[in-house]
Coordinates of C-alpha atoms in Angstrom, one line a residue:
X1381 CA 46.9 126.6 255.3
X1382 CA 45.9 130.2 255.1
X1383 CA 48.3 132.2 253.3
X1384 CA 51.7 134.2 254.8
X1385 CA 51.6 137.0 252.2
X1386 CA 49.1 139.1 251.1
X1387 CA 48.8 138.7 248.0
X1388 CA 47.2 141.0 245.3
X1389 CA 44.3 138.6 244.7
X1390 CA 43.0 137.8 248.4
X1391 CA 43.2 141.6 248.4
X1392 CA 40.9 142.3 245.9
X1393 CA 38.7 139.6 246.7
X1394 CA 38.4 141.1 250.0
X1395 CA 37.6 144.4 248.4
X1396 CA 35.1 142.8 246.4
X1397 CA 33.2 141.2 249.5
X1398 CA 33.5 145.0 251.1
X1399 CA 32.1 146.5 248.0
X1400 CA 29.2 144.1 248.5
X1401 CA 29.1 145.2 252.2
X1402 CA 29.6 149.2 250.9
X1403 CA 26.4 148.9 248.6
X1404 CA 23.8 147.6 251.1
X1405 CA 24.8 150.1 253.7
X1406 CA 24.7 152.7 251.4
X1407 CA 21.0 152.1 251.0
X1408 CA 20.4 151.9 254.4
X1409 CA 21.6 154.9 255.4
X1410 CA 20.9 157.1 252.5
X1411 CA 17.1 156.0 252.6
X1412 CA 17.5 157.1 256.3
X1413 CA 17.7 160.7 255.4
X1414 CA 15.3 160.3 252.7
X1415 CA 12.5 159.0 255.2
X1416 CA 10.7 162.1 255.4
X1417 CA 10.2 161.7 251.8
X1418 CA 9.0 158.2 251.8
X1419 CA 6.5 159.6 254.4
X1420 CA 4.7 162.2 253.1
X1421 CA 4.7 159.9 249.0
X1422 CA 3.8 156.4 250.6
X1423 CA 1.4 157.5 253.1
X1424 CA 3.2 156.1 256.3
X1425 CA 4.2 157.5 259.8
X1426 CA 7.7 157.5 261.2
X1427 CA 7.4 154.1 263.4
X1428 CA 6.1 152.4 260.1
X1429 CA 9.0 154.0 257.3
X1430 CA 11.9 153.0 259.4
X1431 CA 10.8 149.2 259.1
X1432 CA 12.6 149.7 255.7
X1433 CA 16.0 149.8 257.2
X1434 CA 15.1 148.1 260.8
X1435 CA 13.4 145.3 259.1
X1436 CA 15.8 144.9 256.9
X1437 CA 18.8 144.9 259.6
X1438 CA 16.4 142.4 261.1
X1439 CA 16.6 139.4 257.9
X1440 CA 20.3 140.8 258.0
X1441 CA 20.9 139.4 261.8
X1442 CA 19.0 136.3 261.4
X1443 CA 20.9 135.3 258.1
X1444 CA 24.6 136.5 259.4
X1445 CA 23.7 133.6 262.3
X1446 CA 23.6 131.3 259.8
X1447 CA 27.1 132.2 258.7
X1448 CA 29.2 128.7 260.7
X1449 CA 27.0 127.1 258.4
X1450 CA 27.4 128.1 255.5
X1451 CA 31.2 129.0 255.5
X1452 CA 31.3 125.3 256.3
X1453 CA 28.8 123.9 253.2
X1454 CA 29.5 126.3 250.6
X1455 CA 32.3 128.3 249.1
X1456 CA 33.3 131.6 249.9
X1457 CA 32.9 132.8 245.7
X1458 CA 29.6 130.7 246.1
X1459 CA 28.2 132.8 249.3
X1460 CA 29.2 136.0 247.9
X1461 CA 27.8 135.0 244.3
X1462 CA 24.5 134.4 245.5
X1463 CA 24.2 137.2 248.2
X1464 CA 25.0 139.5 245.2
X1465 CA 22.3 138.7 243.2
X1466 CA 20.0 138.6 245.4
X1467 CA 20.8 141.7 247.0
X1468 CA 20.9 143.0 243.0
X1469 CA 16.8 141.8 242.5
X1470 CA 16.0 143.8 245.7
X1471 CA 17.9 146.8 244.6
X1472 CA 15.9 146.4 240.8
X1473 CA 12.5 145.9 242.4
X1474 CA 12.3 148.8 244.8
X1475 CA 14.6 151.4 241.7
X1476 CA 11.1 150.5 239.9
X1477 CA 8.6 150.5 242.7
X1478 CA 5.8 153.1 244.2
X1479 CA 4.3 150.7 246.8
X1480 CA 5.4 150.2 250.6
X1481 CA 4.5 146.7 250.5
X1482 CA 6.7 146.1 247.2
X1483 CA 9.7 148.0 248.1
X1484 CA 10.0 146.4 251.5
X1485 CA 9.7 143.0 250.0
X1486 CA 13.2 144.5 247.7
X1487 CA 14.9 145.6 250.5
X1488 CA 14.6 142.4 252.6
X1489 CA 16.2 140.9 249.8
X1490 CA 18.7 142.6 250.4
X1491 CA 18.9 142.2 253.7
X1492 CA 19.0 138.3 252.2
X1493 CA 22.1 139.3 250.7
X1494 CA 23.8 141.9 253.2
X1495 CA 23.3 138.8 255.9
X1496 CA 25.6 136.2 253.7
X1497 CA 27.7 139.2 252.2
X1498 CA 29.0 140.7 255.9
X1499 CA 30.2 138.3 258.0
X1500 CA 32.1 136.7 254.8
X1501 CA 34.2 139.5 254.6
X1502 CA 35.9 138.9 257.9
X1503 CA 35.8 134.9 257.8
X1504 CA 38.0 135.5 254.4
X1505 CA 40.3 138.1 256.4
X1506 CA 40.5 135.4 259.7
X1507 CA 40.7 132.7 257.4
X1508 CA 43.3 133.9 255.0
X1509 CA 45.4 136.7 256.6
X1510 CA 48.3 136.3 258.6
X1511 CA 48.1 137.3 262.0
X1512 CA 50.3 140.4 262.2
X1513 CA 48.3 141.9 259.0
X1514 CA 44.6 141.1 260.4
X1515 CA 44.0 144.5 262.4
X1516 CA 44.9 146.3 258.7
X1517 CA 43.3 144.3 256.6
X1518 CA 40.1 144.3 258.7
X1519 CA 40.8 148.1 259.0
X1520 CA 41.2 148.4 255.0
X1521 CA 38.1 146.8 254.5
X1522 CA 36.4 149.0 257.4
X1523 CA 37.4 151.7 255.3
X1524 CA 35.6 150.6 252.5
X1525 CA 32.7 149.5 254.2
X1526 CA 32.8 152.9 256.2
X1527 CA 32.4 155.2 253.6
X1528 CA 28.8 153.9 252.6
X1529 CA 27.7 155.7 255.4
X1530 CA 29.8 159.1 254.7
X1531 CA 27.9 158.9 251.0
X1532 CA 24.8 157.3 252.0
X1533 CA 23.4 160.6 253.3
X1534 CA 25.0 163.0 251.2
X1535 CA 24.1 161.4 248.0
X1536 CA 20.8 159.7 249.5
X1537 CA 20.1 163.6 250.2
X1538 CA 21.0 165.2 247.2
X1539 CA 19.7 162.5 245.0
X1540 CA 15.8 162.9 246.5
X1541 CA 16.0 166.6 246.7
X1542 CA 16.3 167.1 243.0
X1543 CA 16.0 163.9 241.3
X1544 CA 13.7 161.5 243.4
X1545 CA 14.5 159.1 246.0
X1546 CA 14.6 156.2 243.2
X1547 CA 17.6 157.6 242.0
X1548 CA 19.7 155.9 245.1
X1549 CA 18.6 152.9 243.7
X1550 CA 20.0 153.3 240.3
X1551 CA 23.2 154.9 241.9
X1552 CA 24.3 151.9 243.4
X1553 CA 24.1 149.0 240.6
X1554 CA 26.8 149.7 238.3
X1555 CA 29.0 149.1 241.8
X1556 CA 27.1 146.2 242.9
X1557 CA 28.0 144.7 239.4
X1558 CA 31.6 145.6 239.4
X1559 CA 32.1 144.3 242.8
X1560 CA 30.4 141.0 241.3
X1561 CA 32.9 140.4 238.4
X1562 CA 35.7 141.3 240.5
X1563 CA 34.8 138.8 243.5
X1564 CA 33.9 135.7 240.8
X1565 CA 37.5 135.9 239.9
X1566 CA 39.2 136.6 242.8
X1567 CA 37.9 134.9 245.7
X1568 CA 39.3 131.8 246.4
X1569 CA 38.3 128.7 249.1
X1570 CA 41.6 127.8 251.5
X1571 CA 39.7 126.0 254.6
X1572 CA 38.1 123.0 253.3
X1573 CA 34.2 121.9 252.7
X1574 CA 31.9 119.4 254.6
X1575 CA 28.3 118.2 254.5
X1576 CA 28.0 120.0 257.5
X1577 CA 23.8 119.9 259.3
X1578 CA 22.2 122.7 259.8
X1579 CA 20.9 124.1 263.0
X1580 CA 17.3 124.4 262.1
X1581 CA 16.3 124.6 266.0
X1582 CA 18.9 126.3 267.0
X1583 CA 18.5 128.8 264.1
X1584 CA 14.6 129.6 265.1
X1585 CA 15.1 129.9 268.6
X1586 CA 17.9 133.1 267.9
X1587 CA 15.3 134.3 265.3
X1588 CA 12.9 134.2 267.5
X1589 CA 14.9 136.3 270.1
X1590 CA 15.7 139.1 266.8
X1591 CA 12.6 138.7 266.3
X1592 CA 10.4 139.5 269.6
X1593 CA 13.5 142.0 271.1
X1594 CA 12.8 144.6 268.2
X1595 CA 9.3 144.4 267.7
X1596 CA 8.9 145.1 271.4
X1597 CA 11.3 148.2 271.1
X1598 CA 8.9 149.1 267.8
X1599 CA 5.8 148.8 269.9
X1600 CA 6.8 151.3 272.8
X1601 CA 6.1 154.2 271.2
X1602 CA 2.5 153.2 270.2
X1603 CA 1.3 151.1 272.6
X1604 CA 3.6 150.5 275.8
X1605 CA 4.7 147.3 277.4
X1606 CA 1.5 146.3 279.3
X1607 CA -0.6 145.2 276.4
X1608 CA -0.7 141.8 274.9
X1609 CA 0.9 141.9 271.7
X1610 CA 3.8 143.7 273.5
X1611 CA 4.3 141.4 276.3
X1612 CA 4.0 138.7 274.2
X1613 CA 7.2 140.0 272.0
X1614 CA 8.8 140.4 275.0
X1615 CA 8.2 136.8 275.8
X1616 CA 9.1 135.6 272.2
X1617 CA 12.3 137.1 273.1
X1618 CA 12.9 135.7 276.4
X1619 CA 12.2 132.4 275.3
X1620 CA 14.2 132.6 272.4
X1621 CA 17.5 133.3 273.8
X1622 CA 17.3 131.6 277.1
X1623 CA 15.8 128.4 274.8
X1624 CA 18.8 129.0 272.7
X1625 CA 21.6 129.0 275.7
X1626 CA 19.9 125.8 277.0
X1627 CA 19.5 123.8 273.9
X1628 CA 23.0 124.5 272.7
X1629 CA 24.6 123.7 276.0
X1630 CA 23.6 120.2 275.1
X1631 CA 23.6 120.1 271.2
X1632 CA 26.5 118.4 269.7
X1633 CA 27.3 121.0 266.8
X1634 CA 25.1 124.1 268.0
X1635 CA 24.6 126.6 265.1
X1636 CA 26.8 129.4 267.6
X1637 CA 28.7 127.8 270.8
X1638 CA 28.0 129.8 274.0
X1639 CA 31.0 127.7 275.0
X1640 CA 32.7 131.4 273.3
X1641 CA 31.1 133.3 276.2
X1642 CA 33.0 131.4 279.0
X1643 CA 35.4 133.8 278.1
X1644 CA 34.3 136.8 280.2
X1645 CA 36.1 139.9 277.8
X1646 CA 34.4 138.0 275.0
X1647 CA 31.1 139.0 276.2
X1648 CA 32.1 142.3 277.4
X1649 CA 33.1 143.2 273.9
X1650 CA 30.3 141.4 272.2
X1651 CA 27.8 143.8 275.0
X1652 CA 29.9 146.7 274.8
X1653 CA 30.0 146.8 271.1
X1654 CA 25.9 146.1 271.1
X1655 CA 25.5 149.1 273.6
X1656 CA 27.6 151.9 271.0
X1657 CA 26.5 150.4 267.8
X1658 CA 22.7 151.3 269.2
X1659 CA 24.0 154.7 270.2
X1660 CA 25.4 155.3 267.1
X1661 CA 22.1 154.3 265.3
X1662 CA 20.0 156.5 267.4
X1663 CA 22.1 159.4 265.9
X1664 CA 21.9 158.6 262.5
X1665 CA 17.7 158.4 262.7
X1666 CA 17.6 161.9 265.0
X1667 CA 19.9 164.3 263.6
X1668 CA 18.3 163.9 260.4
X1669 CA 14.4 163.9 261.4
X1670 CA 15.7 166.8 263.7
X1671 CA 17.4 168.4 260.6
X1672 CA 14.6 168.6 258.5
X1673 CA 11.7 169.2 260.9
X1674 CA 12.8 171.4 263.9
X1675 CA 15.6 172.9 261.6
X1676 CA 13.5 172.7 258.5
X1677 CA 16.5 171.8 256.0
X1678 CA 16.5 170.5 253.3
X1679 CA 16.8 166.1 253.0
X1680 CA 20.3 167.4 251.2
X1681 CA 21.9 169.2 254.1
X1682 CA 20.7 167.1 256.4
X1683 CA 22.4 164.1 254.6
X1684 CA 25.8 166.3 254.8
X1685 CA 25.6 166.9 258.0
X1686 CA 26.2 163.2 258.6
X1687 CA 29.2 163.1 255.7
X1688 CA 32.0 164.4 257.5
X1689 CA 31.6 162.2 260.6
X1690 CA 31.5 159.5 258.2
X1691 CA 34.5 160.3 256.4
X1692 CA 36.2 160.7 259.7
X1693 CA 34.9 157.0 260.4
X1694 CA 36.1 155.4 257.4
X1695 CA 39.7 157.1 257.7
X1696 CA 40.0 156.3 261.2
X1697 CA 39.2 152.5 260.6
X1698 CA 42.5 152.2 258.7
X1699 CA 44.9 154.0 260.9
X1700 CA 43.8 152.6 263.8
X1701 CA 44.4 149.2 262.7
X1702 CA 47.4 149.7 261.7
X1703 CA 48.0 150.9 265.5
X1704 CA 46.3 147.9 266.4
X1705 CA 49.0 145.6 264.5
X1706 CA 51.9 147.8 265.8
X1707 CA 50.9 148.3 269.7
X1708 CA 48.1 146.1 270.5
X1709 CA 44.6 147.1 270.8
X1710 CA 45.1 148.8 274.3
X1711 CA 46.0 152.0 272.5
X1712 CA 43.3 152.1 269.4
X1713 CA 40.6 151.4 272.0
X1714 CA 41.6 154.2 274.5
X1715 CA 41.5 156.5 271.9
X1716 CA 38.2 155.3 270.4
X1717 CA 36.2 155.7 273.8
X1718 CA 37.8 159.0 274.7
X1719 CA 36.7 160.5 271.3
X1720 CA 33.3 158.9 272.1
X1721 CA 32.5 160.0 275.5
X1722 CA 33.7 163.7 274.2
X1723 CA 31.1 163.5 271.3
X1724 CA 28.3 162.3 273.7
X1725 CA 28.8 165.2 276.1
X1726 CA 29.2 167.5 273.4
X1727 CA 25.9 166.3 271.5
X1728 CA 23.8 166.5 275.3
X1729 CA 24.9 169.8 276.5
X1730 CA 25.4 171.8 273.3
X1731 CA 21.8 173.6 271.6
X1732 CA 20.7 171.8 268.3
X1733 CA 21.8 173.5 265.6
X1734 CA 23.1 172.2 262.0
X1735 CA 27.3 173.0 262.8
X1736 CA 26.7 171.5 266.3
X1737 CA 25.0 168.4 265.8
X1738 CA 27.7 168.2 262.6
X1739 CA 30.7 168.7 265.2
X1740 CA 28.9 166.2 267.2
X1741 CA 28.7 162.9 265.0
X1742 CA 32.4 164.1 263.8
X1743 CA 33.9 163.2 267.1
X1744 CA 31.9 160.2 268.1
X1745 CA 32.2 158.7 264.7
X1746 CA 35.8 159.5 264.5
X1747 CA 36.0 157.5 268.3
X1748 CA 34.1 154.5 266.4
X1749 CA 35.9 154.4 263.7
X1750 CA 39.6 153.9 266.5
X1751 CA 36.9 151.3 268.2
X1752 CA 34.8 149.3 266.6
X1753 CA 37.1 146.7 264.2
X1754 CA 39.4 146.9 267.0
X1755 CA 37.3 145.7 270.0
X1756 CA 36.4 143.0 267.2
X1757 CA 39.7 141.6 266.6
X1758 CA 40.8 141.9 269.8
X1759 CA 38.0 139.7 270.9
X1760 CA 37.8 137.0 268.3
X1761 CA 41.8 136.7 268.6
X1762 CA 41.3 135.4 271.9
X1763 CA 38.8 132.7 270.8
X1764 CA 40.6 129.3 269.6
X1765 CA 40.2 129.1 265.9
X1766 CA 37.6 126.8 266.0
X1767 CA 35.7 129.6 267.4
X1768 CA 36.8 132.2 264.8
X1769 CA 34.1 132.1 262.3
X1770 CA 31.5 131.7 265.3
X1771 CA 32.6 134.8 267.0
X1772 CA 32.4 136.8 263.6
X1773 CA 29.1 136.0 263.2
X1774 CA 28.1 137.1 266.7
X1775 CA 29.6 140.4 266.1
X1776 CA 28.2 140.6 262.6
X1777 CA 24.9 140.1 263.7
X1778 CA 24.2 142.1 267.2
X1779 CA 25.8 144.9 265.0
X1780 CA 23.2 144.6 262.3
X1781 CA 20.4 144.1 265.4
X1782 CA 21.9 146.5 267.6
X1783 CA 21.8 149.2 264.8
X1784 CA 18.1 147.7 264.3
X1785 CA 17.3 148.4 267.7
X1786 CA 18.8 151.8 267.9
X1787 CA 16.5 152.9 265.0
X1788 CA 13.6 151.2 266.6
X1789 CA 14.8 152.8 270.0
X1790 CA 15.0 156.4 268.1
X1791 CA 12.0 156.1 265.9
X1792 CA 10.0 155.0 269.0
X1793 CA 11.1 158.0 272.0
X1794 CA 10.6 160.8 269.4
X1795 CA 7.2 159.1 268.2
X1796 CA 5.9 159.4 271.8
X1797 CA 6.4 163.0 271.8
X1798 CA 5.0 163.6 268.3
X1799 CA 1.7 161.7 269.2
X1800 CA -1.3 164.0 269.9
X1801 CA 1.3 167.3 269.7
X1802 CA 0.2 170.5 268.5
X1803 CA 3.8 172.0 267.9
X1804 CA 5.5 168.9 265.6
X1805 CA 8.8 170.9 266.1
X1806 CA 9.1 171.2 269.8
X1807 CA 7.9 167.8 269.9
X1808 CA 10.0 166.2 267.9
X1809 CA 13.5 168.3 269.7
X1810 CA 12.0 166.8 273.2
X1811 CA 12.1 163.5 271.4
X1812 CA 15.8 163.7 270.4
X1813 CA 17.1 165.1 273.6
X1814 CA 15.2 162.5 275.6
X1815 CA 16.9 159.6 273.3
X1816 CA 20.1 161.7 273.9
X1817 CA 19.9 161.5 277.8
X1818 CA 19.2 157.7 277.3
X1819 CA 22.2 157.5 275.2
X1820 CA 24.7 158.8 278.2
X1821 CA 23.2 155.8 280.1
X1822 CA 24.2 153.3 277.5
X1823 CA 27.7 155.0 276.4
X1824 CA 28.7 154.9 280.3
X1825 CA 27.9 151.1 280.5
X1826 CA 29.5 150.6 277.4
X1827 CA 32.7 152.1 278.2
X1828 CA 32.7 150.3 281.6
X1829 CA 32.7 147.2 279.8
X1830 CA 35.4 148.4 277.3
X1831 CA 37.7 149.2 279.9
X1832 CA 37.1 145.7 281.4
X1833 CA 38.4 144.0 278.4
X1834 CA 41.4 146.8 277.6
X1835 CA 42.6 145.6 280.9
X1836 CA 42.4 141.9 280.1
X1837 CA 43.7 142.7 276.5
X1838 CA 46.6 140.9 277.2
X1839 CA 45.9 137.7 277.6
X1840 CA 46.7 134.5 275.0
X1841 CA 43.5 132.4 273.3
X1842 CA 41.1 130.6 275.2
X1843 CA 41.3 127.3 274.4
X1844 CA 37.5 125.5 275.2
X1845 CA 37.4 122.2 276.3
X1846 CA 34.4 119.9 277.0

């Protein structure tokens, strides 16, 4: 029976597990400012450097769908155990490395690691958690989790202008390892274990569609749609998901149930939240590869120009669940999309500049941070149970791929322009504001969709039946 206090241990344990989460998205997103760097010492363009975030987002997706599983086999200490030390290898390897090749190979690893690490978080906080505490506790852990990406870019920034972009590496052990000795003592198992098989098919056919989807987006900027390798990504990704919905309609114990998507606010959340979380990506890639080469800043200022917005993300995760466990998520949410159709008007009509962009990712992160956990809970609340752990791993993992594709998408729009041009400046601005004016398109369809399930908010869980 899950527990009806919160007590001091599944606290920490669930800070543990965020820590985990806190360290591998710190990497992510300080190397993100830190790319211009990478390019000019490892020899690589743009659309090749971001494959160390992208590609690692990637491994993240296709491990968090593997998440039913393994909450099912193995303990929660075990899961989090091994996806620590793996993650800790990666993080070693690429602190000591000078080649691509090697220090892509580390951060897949911990990708390995970010993909068991993530969606454990919430299974412990749906598993564990009463439910008139869930929207803080999953907003306490936001917070956490949240604040990787306010210090990611300052510190990733700072830490490569004046002592090498190794140092982020070395930054982050010591809380890798203290999130470690904390989690082996306090996480504990409540649901129980069973020899439960795993959905090897199943499992390749949603790889498959992670897969082909982002190396399609990847290949746009060099080499279109209408070429074979592209159309045949494009295919690897139509066949994997449609394969996917087919086969598990009639497997017995499908690796994710699309019996969840009968629920029609269940997939507008799951969309909505794909179309923002690509949004938000694109930002984090263009305002700092606008930063530094239109603007000509520094990889340090260009990192802090990202650290308030992030801050205001992290803060906001906590208060608004707390709203969220007080009024329901009608009000959170309303909030959250207002704040983020402000941001987006102000980022499209106002001239790029360091304080305006700054001002920009302030708003529409502070409108994620009333959002994002929110539309979450919201949704999986209205699953049955059974579905709970399914549903986080959905979320969990179009989040890591949406944020993949929203690199991709970024890396690939401003590439086009950069091809062949004589002024790299101009070309990379008309790169940013084209992804910008894509990014209304998405925001509006996203917000659509959000107001769709605000309105059905109120209804009870869906109970699936055969």
């Amino acid at each position: 029976m899950p527990e009806k206090v919160l007590s001091p241990r599944l606290i920490l344990s669930i800070l543990a597990i965020a820590l985990l989460g806190f360290t591998d998205i710190m990497l992510e997103t300080a190397l993100n400012v830190s790319f211009p760097a990478l390019m000019k010492q490892l020899h690589v363009d743009s659309a090749t450097v971001q494959w160390l975030t992208s590609g690692v987002i990637l491994l993240t997706s296709m491990i968090v769908i593997m998440s039913p599983w393994l909450k099912a086999r193995f303990s929660n200490r075990s899961q989090f155990m091994v996806a620590g030390v793996v993650s800790l290898i990666g993080i070693f390897i690429d602190a000591t490395s000078n080649q691509f090749g090697l220090i892509l190979f580390g951060r897949l690893l911990q990708g390995v690691g970010a993909g068991v690490g993530l969606p454990l978080m919430n299974n412990v906080v749906f598993e564990q958690v009463p439910d008139n505490r869930r929207g803080t506790m999953i907003g306490l852990a936001s917070l956490i989790v949240s604040f990787s990406p306010a210090l990611g870019p300052a510190f990733g920034g700072f830490l490569t202008a004046y002592y090498g972009w190794h140092m982020i590496f070395w930054v982050v052990l010591p809380i890798q390892l203290f999130a470690l000795i904390v989690g082996w003592f306090t996480i504990q198992q409540i649901d129980p274990l069973k020899k439960a098989r795993f959905d090897l098919i199943g499992w390749l056919l949603l790889s498959c569609f992670f897969v082909g989807g982002l190396i399609t987006v990847d290949r746009l900027s060099g080499h279109g749609l209408f070429n074979i390798l592209s159309l045949t990504a494009l295919a690897v990704m139509l066949i994997g998901i449609f394969g996917y919905y087919f086969y598990a309609r009639k497997e017995e114990e499908p690796l994710l149930s699309p019996k969840m998507f009968a629920l029609p606010m269940f997939r507008q959340a799951v969309l909505a939240a794909v179309l923002i979380q690509v949004v938000n990506l694109t930002f984090n890639y263009a305002i700092p590869m606008g930063l530094q080469l239109v603007l000509k800043q520094s990889s340090s200022v260009a990192g802090l120009s990202l650290f308030p917005g992030a801050i205001g993300f992290a803060i906001m995760s906590i208060i608004s669940g707390n709203l969220y466990d007080r009024f329901g998520p009608k009000l959170p949410n309303a909030i959250g999309l207002g704040f983020i159709v402000l941001g987006m008007v102000w980022i499209v009509l106002v001239p790029f500049t360091v304080w305006s962009m700054t001002i920009a990712f302030v708003i529409t992160q502070l409108g994620g941070g009333f959002w994002f956990g929110n539309n979450m809970t919201n949704a999986i609340s209205h699953l049955d149970r059974v579905f709970h752990s399914a549903g986080n791993s959905i979320f969990s993992a179009v989040n890591n791929y949406s944020a993949a594709v929203g690199i991709a998408l970024a890396a690939s729009i401003i590439s086009i322009f950069q091809k062949g041009a004589t002024n790299l400046s101009a070309a990379t601005l008309n790169g940013i504001q084209w992804t910008y004016r894509f990014d209304v398109i998405l925001i509006a369809l996203a917000v659509y969709l959000s107001l769709k399930v605000m309105k059905d908010a109120g209804d009870g869980p869906m109970v699936i039946k055969d």
